[in-house]
Coordinates of C-alpha atoms in Angstrom, one line a residue:
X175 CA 0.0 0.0 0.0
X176 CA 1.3 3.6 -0.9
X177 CA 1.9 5.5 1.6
X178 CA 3.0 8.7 0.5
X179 CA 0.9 11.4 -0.6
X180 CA 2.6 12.2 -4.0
X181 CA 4.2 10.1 -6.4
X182 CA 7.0 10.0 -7.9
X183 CA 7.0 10.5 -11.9
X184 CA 9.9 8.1 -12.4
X185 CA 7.3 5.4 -10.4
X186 CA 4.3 6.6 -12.9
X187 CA 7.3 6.5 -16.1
X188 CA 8.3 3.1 -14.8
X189 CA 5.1 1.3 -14.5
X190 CA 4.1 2.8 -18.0
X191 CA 7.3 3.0 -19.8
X192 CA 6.7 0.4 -22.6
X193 CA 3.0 1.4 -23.5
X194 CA 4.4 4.6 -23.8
X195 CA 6.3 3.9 -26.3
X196 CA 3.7 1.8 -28.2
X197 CA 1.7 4.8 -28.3
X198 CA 4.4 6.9 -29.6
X199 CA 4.8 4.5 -32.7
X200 CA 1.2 4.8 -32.6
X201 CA 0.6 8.8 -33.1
X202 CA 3.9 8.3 -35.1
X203 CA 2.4 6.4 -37.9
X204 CA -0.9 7.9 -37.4
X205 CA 0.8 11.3 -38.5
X206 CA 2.8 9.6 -41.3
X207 CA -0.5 8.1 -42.5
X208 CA -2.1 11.0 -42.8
X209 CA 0.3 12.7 -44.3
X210 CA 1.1 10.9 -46.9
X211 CA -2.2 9.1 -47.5
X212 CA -4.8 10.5 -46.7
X213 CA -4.1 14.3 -45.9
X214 CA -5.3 15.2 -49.8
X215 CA -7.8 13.4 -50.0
X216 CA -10.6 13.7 -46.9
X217 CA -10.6 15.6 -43.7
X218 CA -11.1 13.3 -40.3
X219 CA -13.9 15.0 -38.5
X220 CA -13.1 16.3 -34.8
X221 CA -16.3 14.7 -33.7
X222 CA -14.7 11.4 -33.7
X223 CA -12.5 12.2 -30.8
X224 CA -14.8 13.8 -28.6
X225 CA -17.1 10.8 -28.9
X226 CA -14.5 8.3 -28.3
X227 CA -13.2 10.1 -25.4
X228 CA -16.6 10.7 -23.9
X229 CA -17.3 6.8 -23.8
X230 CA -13.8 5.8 -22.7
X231 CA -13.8 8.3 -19.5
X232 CA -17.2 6.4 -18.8
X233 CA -15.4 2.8 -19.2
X234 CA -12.3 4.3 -16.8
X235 CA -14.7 5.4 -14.6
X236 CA -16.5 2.2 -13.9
X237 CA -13.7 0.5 -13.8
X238 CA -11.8 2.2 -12.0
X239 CA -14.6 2.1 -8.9
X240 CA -15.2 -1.4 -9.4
X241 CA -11.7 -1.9 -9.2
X242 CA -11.5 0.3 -6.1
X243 CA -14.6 -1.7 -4.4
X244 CA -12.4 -4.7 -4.5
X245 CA -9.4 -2.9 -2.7
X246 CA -11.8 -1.5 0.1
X247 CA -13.9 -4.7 0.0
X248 CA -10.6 -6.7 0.9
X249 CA -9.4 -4.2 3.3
X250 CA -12.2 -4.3 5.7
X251 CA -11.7 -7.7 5.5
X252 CA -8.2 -7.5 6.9
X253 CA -9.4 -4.8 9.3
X254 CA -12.1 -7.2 10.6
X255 CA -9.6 -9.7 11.2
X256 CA -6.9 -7.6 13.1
X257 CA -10.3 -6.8 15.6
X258 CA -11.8 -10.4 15.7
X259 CA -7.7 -11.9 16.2
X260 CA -7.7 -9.6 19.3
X261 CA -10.9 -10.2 21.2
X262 CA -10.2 -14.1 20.3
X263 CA -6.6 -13.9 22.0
X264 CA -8.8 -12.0 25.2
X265 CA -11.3 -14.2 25.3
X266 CA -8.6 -17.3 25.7
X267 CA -6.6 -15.2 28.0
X268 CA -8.8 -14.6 30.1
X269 CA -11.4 -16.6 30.3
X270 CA -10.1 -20.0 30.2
X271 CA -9.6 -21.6 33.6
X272 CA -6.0 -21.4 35.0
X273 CA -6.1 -25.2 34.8
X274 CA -6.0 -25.2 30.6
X275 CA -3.9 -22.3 30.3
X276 CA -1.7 -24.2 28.6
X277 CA -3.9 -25.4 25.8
X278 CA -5.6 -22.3 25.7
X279 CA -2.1 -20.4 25.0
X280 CA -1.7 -23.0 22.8
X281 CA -4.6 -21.9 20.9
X282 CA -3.5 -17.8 20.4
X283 CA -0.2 -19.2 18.6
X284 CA -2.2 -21.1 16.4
X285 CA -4.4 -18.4 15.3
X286 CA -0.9 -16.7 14.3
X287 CA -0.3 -19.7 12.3
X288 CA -3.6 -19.3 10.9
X289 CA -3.0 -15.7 9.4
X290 CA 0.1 -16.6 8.0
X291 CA -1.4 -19.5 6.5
X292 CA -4.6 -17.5 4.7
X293 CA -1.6 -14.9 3.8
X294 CA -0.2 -17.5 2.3
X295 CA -2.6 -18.6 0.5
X296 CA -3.8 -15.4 -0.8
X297 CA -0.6 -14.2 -2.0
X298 CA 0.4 -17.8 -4.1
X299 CA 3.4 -17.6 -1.1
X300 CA 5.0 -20.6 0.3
X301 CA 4.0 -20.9 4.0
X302 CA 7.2 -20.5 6.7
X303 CA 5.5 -19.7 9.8
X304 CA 3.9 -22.9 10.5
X305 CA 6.7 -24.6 12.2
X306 CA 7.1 -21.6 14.7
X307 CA 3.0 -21.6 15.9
X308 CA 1.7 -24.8 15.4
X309 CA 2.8 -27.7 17.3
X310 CA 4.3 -31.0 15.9
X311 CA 0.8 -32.8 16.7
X312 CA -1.0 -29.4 14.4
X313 CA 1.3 -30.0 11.8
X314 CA 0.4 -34.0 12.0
X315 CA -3.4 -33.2 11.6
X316 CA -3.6 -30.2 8.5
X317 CA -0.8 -32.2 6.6
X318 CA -2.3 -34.0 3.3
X319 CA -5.3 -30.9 3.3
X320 CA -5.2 -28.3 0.6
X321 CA -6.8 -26.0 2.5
X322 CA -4.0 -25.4 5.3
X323 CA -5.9 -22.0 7.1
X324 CA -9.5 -24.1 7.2
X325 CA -7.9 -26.8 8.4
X326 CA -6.3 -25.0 11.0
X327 CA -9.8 -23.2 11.9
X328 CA -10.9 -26.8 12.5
X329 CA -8.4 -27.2 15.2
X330 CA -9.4 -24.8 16.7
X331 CA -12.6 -26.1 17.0
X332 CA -11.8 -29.2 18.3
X333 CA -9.9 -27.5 21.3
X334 CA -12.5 -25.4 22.1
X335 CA -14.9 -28.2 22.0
X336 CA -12.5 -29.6 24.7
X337 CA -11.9 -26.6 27.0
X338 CA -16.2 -26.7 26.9
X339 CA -16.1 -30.2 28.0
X340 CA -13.2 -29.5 30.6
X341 CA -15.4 -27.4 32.1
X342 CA -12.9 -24.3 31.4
X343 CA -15.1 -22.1 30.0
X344 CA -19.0 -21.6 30.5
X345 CA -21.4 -21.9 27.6
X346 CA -22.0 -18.3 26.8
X347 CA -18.5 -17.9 26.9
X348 CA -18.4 -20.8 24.4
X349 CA -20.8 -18.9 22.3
X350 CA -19.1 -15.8 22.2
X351 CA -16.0 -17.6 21.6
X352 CA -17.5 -20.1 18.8
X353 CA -19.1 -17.0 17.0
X354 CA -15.5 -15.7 16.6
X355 CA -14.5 -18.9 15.0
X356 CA -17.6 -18.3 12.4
X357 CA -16.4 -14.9 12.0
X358 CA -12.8 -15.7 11.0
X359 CA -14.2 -18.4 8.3
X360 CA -16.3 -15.9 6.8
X361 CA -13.1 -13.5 6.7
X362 CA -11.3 -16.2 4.9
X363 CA -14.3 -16.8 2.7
X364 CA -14.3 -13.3 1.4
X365 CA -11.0 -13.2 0.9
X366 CA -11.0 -16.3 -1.2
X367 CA -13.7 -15.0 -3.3
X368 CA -12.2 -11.9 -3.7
X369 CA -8.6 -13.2 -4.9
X370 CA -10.5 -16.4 -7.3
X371 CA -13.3 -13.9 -9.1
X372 CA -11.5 -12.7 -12.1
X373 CA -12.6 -8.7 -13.0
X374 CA -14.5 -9.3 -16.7
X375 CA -11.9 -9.5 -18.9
X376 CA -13.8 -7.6 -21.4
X377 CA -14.6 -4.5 -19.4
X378 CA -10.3 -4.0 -19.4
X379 CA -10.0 -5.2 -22.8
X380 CA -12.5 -3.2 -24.2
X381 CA -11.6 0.0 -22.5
X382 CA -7.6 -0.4 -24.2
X383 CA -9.0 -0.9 -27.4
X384 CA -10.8 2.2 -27.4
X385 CA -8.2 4.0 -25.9
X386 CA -5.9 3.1 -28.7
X387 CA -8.4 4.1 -31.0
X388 CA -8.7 7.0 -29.3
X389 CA -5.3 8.0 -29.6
X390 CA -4.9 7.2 -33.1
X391 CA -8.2 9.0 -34.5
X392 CA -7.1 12.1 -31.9
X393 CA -3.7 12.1 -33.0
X394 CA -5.2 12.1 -37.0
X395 CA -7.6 15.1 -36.7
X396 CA -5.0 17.8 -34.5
X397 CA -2.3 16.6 -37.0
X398 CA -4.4 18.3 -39.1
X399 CA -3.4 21.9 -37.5
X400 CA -0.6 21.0 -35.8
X401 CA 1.5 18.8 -37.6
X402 CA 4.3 16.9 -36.0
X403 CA 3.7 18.3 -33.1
X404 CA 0.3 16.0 -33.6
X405 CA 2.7 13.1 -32.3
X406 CA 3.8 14.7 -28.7
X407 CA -0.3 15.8 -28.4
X408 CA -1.5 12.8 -29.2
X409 CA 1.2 10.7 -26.8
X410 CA 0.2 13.2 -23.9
X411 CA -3.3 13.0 -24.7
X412 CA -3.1 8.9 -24.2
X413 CA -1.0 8.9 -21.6
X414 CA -3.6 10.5 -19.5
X415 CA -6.3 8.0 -20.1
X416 CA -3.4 4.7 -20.4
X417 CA -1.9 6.2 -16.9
X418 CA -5.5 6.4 -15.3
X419 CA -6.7 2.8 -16.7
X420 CA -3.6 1.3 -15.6
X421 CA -3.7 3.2 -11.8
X422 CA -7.3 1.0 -11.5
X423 CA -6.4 -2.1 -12.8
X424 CA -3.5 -2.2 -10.0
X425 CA -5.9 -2.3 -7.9
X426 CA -8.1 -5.5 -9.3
X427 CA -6.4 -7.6 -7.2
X428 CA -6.0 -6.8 -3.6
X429 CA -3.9 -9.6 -2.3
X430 CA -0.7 -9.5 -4.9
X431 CA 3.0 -8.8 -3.7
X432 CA 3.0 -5.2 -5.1
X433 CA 2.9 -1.8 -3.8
X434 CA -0.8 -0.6 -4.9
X435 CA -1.5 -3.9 -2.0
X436 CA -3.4 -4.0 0.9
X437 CA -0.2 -4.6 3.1
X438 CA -1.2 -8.3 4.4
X439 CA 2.3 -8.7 5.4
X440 CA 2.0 -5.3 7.8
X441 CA -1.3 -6.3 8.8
X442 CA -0.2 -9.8 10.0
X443 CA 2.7 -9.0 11.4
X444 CA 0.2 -5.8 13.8
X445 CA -1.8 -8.7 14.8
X446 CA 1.3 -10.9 15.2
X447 CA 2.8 -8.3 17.9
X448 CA -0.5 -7.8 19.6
X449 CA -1.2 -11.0 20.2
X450 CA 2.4 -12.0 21.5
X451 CA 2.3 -9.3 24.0
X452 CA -1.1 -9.7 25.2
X453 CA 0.5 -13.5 25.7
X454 CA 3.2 -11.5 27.6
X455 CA 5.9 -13.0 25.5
X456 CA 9.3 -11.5 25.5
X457 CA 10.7 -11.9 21.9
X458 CA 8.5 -9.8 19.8
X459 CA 9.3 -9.2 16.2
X460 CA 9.7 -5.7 14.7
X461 CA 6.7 -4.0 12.7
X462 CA 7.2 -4.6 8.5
X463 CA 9.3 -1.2 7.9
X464 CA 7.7 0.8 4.4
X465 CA 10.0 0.3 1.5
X466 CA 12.2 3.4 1.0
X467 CA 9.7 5.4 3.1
X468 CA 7.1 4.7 0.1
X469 CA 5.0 1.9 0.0
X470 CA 4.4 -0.9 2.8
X471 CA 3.6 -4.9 1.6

């Protein structure tokens, strides 16, 4: 996630650079063609343009807030789960009988095993934090299942099924903890049906087809009156609309290892510290530092 208010233009130049230069070529030829083809024979009307650009600043739009509905969606998401991981690590704090303390601390390191594991997951990332939150028995019971962070969820459970039946915990307390259990399913469901529905392909694919036919029909009419200049126009022109298209579709997909992101790395690792101290543990990691004071994974 960015975290600085203004960006640099080398960032903007170096996430664009190659369509760039496809549009140049673009207005290049555009200018060439009309110039030598078809500059003496017919004159390409203005209105085509101004429509075309009308209807693709309606496509960006859309686009760009649906894109940016995905990016919130999957944000409260994460924000949901920093809150429900903290009331789950009170709740077993304090509200378990001294007598299954154990099991019950037991239980908070295997939530943090369970974040990594959804991170994981989400992010196509191979899971190393398993070993250092789940137990050897844990690690016995979710091997063989595809589904690492819902198999951990079903651990969990199965201990709090036990800590009922110990007599540990009362039943409203069971309830109250057993509905945070639904609510960190649900939190994983919504983030796996976030990251496995693909956008439309055609709403993106559409919207750079018209831009480049945008680009080439603007660059043909002001080459018109402006010449060669036509070419620089015509590339500035487009690299509005390319730059604005391309800063929504970054955001498509929430869960990637990039800097437009919802930081699930910083977000874990908060919830990872919290829950640690709240444990009163003594070796606590550091917080995820931003990258070069800019964006934070």
């Amino acid at each position: 996630m960015l975290l600085v208010q203004n960006i640099r233009f080398s960032r903007i130049l170096r996430n664009t650079w190659q369509v760039d230069l496809i549009m140049i070529v673009s207005c290049t030829a555009a200018y060439l063609i009309r110039e030598f083809l078809i500059a003496h024979h017919l004159e390409i009307p203005s209105i085509i343009p101004t429509v075309l650009g009308t209807a693709i600043a309606f496509f960006i739009g859309f686009n760009n807030n649906q894109a940016y509905d995905r990016w919130w969606e999957a944000r409260k998401v994460w924000g949901a789960l920093v809150n429900d991981s903290r009331s789950w690590a009170r709740g077993l704090i304090h509200y378990v009988d001294p007598a299954d303390i154990v099991l019950a601390r037991a239980m908070v390191f295997r939530h943090i095993g369970f974040l990594y594991a959804l991170k994981a997951a989400l992010r196509g990332e191979v899971q190393n934090f398993r070993a250092e939150y789940l137990t050897v028995e844990d690690e016995l019971a979710i091997a063989g299942h595809s589904n690492l962070h819902n198999a951990i969820l079903s651990l969990q459970s199965r201990d709090l099924q036990r800590l009922a039946q110990n007599k540990s915990i009362d039943s409203f307390r069971f309830i109250e903890m057993n509905e945070l259990l639904v609510k960190f399913s649900d939190e994983m469901g919504m983030s796996e049906r976030i990251k496995n529905t693909v956008f439309p392909t055609t709403y993106s694919y559409l919207t750079k087809v018209f831009i480049w036919l945008f680009v080439v029909s603007f660059t043909l009419v002001i080459s018109q009156s402006m010449g060669v200049w036509s070419i620089f126009m015509g590339w500035i022109i487009g690299f509005v609309f390319v730059s604005t298209q391309i800063n929504g579709m970054s955001l498509v997909n929430p869960f990637e290892n990039n800097s437009a992101s919802i930081p699930l790395n910083s977000i874990t690792r908060t919830i990872e510290i919290n829950l640690l101290q709240m444990l009163g543990e003594k070796n606590v990691p550091a917080p995820v530092k931003p990258i070069n004071d800019e964006y934070i994974l």
